[in-house]
PDB file of C-alpha atoms in Angstrom:
ATOM      1  CA  MET A   1      -8.688  19.080   2.488  1.00  0.00           C
ATOM      2  CA  ASN A   2     -10.754  16.730   0.384  1.00  0.00           C
ATOM      3  CA  GLU A   3     -10.853  13.108  -0.693  1.00  0.00           C
ATOM      4  CA  GLN A   4     -10.956  12.405  -4.416  1.00  0.00           C
ATOM      5  CA  TYR A   5     -10.679   9.485  -6.815  1.00  0.00           C
ATOM      6  CA  ILE A   6      -9.114   9.315 -10.258  1.00  0.00           C
ATOM      7  CA  THR A   7      -8.786   6.458 -12.727  1.00  0.00           C
ATOM      8  CA  VAL A   8      -5.257   5.499 -13.736  1.00  0.00           C
ATOM      9  CA  ALA A   9      -4.507   2.595 -16.086  1.00  0.00           C
ATOM     10  CA  GLY A  10      -8.073   1.404 -15.575  1.00  0.00           C
ATOM     11  CA  ARG A  11      -7.728   1.372 -11.764  1.00  0.00           C
ATOM     12  CA  ARG A  12      -9.484   3.578  -9.225  1.00  0.00           C
ATOM     13  CA  VAL A  13      -6.972   5.556  -7.131  1.00  0.00           C
ATOM     14  CA  ARG A  14      -7.876   7.518  -4.010  1.00  0.00           C
ATOM     15  CA  PHE A  15      -6.020  10.588  -2.786  1.00  0.00           C
ATOM     16  CA  ILE A  16      -6.458  13.358  -0.259  1.00  0.00           C
ATOM     17  CA  ALA A  17      -5.530  16.873  -1.363  1.00  0.00           C
ATOM     18  CA  GLY A  18      -5.237  20.121   0.528  1.00  0.00           C
ATOM     19  CA  GLY A  19      -3.204  23.249   1.063  1.00  0.00           C
ATOM     20  CA  SER A  20      -1.631  25.530  -1.478  1.00  0.00           C
ATOM     21  CA  GLY A  21       1.799  26.285  -2.820  1.00  0.00           C
ATOM     22  CA  LYS A  22       4.339  23.964  -4.384  1.00  0.00           C
ATOM     23  CA  PRO A  23       3.148  20.343  -4.525  1.00  0.00           C
ATOM     24  CA  LEU A  24       4.360  17.684  -2.088  1.00  0.00           C
ATOM     25  CA  VAL A  25       3.361  14.020  -2.391  1.00  0.00           C
ATOM     26  CA  LEU A  26       2.946  11.695   0.588  1.00  0.00           C
ATOM     27  CA  LEU A  27       2.851   7.945   0.063  1.00  0.00           C
ATOM     28  CA  HIS A  28       2.110   5.291   2.668  1.00  0.00           C
ATOM     29  CA  GLY A  29       3.661   2.114   3.962  1.00  0.00           C
ATOM     30  CA  TRP A  30       2.270  -1.393   3.832  1.00  0.00           C
ATOM     31  CA  SER A  31       0.214  -1.258   7.029  1.00  0.00           C
ATOM     32  CA  PHE A  32      -1.430   2.163   6.692  1.00  0.00           C
ATOM     33  CA  ASN A  33      -2.991   4.454   4.087  1.00  0.00           C
ATOM     34  CA  ALA A  34      -3.342   8.129   3.170  1.00  0.00           C
ATOM     35  CA  ASP A  35      -5.610   8.710   6.178  1.00  0.00           C
ATOM     36  CA  THR A  36      -2.665   8.125   8.505  1.00  0.00           C
ATOM     37  CA  TRP A  37      -1.039  11.357   7.313  1.00  0.00           C
ATOM     38  CA  VAL A  38      -4.214  13.229   8.291  1.00  0.00           C
ATOM     39  CA  GLU A  39      -4.714  11.393  11.602  1.00  0.00           C
ATOM     40  CA  SER A  40      -1.133  12.107  12.655  1.00  0.00           C
ATOM     41  CA  GLY A  41      -1.468  15.848  12.004  1.00  0.00           C
ATOM     42  CA  ILE A  42       1.385  15.792   9.491  1.00  0.00           C
ATOM     43  CA  PHE A  43      -0.910  16.499   6.537  1.00  0.00           C
ATOM     44  CA  ASP A  44      -2.366  19.666   8.084  1.00  0.00           C
ATOM     45  CA  THR A  45       1.053  20.919   9.163  1.00  0.00           C
ATOM     46  CA  LEU A  46       2.487  20.488   5.665  1.00  0.00           C
ATOM     47  CA  ALA A  47      -0.649  21.915   4.023  1.00  0.00           C
ATOM     48  CA  LYS A  48       0.135  25.269   5.655  1.00  0.00           C
ATOM     49  CA  HIS A  49       3.068  25.586   3.238  1.00  0.00           C
ATOM     50  CA  TYR A  50       2.441  23.149   0.356  1.00  0.00           C
ATOM     51  CA  ALA A  51      -0.243  21.737  -1.897  1.00  0.00           C
ATOM     52  CA  VAL A  52      -0.227  18.262  -0.330  1.00  0.00           C
ATOM     53  CA  TYR A  53      -1.332  15.073  -2.058  1.00  0.00           C
ATOM     54  CA  ALA A  54      -1.570  11.948   0.096  1.00  0.00           C
ATOM     55  CA  ILE A  55      -1.968   9.118  -2.393  1.00  0.00           C
ATOM     56  CA  ASP A  56      -3.437   5.752  -1.508  1.00  0.00           C
ATOM     57  CA  MET A  57      -1.135   3.471  -3.453  1.00  0.00           C
ATOM     58  CA  PRO A  58      -2.565   0.142  -4.697  1.00  0.00           C
ATOM     59  CA  TYR A  59      -0.852  -1.932  -2.019  1.00  0.00           C
ATOM     60  CA  GLY A  60      -1.095  -2.514   1.676  1.00  0.00           C
ATOM     61  CA  VAL A  61      -3.742  -3.769   4.035  1.00  0.00           C
ATOM     62  CA  ARG A  62      -5.595  -0.474   4.526  1.00  0.00           C
ATOM     63  CA  THR A  63      -5.520   1.108   1.068  1.00  0.00           C
ATOM     64  CA  LYS A  64      -8.808   2.419  -0.273  1.00  0.00           C
ATOM     65  CA  SER A  65      -7.565   2.351  -3.869  1.00  0.00           C
ATOM     66  CA  GLU A  66      -8.079  -0.592  -6.172  1.00  0.00           C
ATOM     67  CA  ARG A  67      -5.330  -3.099  -5.311  1.00  0.00           C
ATOM     68  CA  PHE A  68      -2.986  -4.988  -7.558  1.00  0.00           C
ATOM     69  CA  HIS A  69       0.129  -7.005  -6.826  1.00  0.00           C
ATOM     70  CA  ALA A  70       3.357  -6.101  -8.570  1.00  0.00           C
ATOM     71  CA  PRO A  71       7.083  -5.801  -7.903  1.00  0.00           C
ATOM     72  CA  ARG A  72       8.087  -2.463  -6.381  1.00  0.00           C
ATOM     73  CA  PRO A  73       9.634  -1.206  -9.669  1.00  0.00           C
ATOM     74  CA  GLU A  74       6.201  -1.617 -11.301  1.00  0.00           C
ATOM     75  CA  TYR A  75       4.566   0.335  -8.475  1.00  0.00           C
ATOM     76  CA  ALA A  76       7.095   3.106  -9.205  1.00  0.00           C
ATOM     77  CA  LYS A  77       5.956   3.201 -12.838  1.00  0.00           C
ATOM     78  CA  PHE A  78       2.331   3.288 -11.677  1.00  0.00           C
ATOM     79  CA  LEU A  79       3.224   6.209  -9.385  1.00  0.00           C
ATOM     80  CA  ARG A  80       4.505   8.106 -12.447  1.00  0.00           C
ATOM     81  CA  GLN A  81       1.137   7.506 -14.126  1.00  0.00           C
ATOM     82  CA  VAL A  82      -0.706   8.765 -11.028  1.00  0.00           C
ATOM     83  CA  LEU A  83       1.440  11.906 -10.909  1.00  0.00           C
ATOM     84  CA  ASP A  84       0.811  12.515 -14.608  1.00  0.00           C
ATOM     85  CA  ALA A  85      -2.952  12.120 -14.085  1.00  0.00           C
ATOM     86  CA  LEU A  86      -2.774  14.695 -11.281  1.00  0.00           C
ATOM     87  CA  GLY A  87      -0.735  17.090 -13.441  1.00  0.00           C
ATOM     88  CA  LEU A  88       2.258  16.903 -11.096  1.00  0.00           C
ATOM     89  CA  ALA A  89       5.518  17.034 -13.060  1.00  0.00           C
ATOM     90  CA  ASP A  90       8.232  16.266 -10.504  1.00  0.00           C
ATOM     91  CA  PRO A  91       7.058  16.907  -6.957  1.00  0.00           C
ATOM     92  CA  PRO A  92       9.065  15.972  -3.886  1.00  0.00           C
ATOM     93  CA  LEU A  93       8.014  12.504  -2.717  1.00  0.00           C
ATOM     94  CA  VAL A  94       7.843  11.263   0.867  1.00  0.00           C
ATOM     95  CA  GLY A  95       7.617   7.511   1.224  1.00  0.00           C
ATOM     96  CA  PRO A  96       8.049   5.573   4.460  1.00  0.00           C
ATOM     97  CA  SER A  97       8.381   1.801   4.677  1.00  0.00           C
ATOM     98  CA  ALA A  98       7.271   0.028   1.462  1.00  0.00           C
ATOM     99  CA  SER A  99       6.733   3.371  -0.245  1.00  0.00           C
ATOM    100  CA  GLY A 100      10.303   4.318   0.578  1.00  0.00           C
ATOM    101  CA  GLU A 101      11.417   1.524  -1.680  1.00  0.00           C
ATOM    102  CA  VAL A 102       8.928   2.620  -4.346  1.00  0.00           C
ATOM    103  CA  VAL A 103      10.368   6.158  -4.199  1.00  0.00           C
ATOM    104  CA  LEU A 104      13.908   4.817  -4.597  1.00  0.00           C
ATOM    105  CA  TRP A 105      12.850   2.686  -7.579  1.00  0.00           C
ATOM    106  CA  TYR A 106      11.128   5.751  -9.018  1.00  0.00           C
ATOM    107  CA  LEU A 107      14.393   7.673  -8.828  1.00  0.00           C
ATOM    108  CA  ALA A 108      16.550   4.718  -9.946  1.00  0.00           C
ATOM    109  CA  GLN A 109      14.422   4.229 -13.063  1.00  0.00           C
ATOM    110  CA  ARG A 110      14.776   7.949 -13.827  1.00  0.00           C
ATOM    111  CA  LEU A 111      11.017   8.396 -13.913  1.00  0.00           C
ATOM    112  CA  PRO A 112      11.064  12.038 -12.849  1.00  0.00           C
ATOM    113  CA  GLY A 113      11.559  14.392 -15.763  1.00  0.00           C
ATOM    114  CA  GLN A 114      13.759  16.954 -14.028  1.00  0.00           C
ATOM    115  CA  GLY A 115      13.648  16.675 -10.275  1.00  0.00           C
ATOM    116  CA  ARG A 116      15.625  14.116  -8.349  1.00  0.00           C
ATOM    117  CA  ARG A 117      14.133  14.594  -4.920  1.00  0.00           C
ATOM    118  CA  GLY A 118      12.767  11.902  -2.701  1.00  0.00           C
ATOM    119  CA  CYS A 119      12.746  10.698   0.838  1.00  0.00           C
ATOM    120  CA  GLY A 120      12.758   6.943   1.091  1.00  0.00           C
ATOM    121  CA  SER A 121      13.381   4.048   3.369  1.00  0.00           C
ATOM    122  CA  ARG A 122      17.016   3.511   4.268  1.00  0.00           C
ATOM    123  CA  GLY A 123      16.660  -0.280   4.378  1.00  0.00           C
ATOM    124  CA  ALA A 124      15.488  -0.447   0.788  1.00  0.00           C
ATOM    125  CA  ARG A 125      18.598   1.266  -0.572  1.00  0.00           C
ATOM    126  CA  ARG A 126      20.583  -1.975  -0.827  1.00  0.00           C
ATOM    127  CA  ARG A 127      17.821  -3.834  -2.710  1.00  0.00           C
ATOM    128  CA  VAL A 128      17.519  -1.030  -5.244  1.00  0.00           C
ATOM    129  CA  ALA A 129      21.297  -0.808  -5.689  1.00  0.00           C
ATOM    130  CA  GLU A 130      21.451  -4.555  -6.295  1.00  0.00           C
ATOM    131  CA  GLY A 131      18.565  -4.409  -8.760  1.00  0.00           C
ATOM    132  CA  ALA A 132      16.468  -6.819  -6.676  1.00  0.00           C
TER     133      ALA A 132
END
């Protein structure tokens, strides 16, 4: 497992990568960051079976990536750019809390090329369906 930074759309983005196999992307909610996946033990458990990428998205109080404020649909577009920079075509996405809504916007905007897999926040479903 290692911490890395990439530049996407002129912004510095932090991620933690580890494991091997098919890729799996973990996003974070508003009040935590990529480190939480490691601290909880979830990252290491998943890394036994997958190439895991825990991305510090540019929002939230604990992110270590360069922040910017945008509506959730714009964060979904930024996520596509991050995935492209990492060479990840259409990995499964896990997004709790605020990232759950980002994942749903990602899917709603048809940003994945082929895959249509995601795990998002149940409460955000209505806002995405209404186009809010």
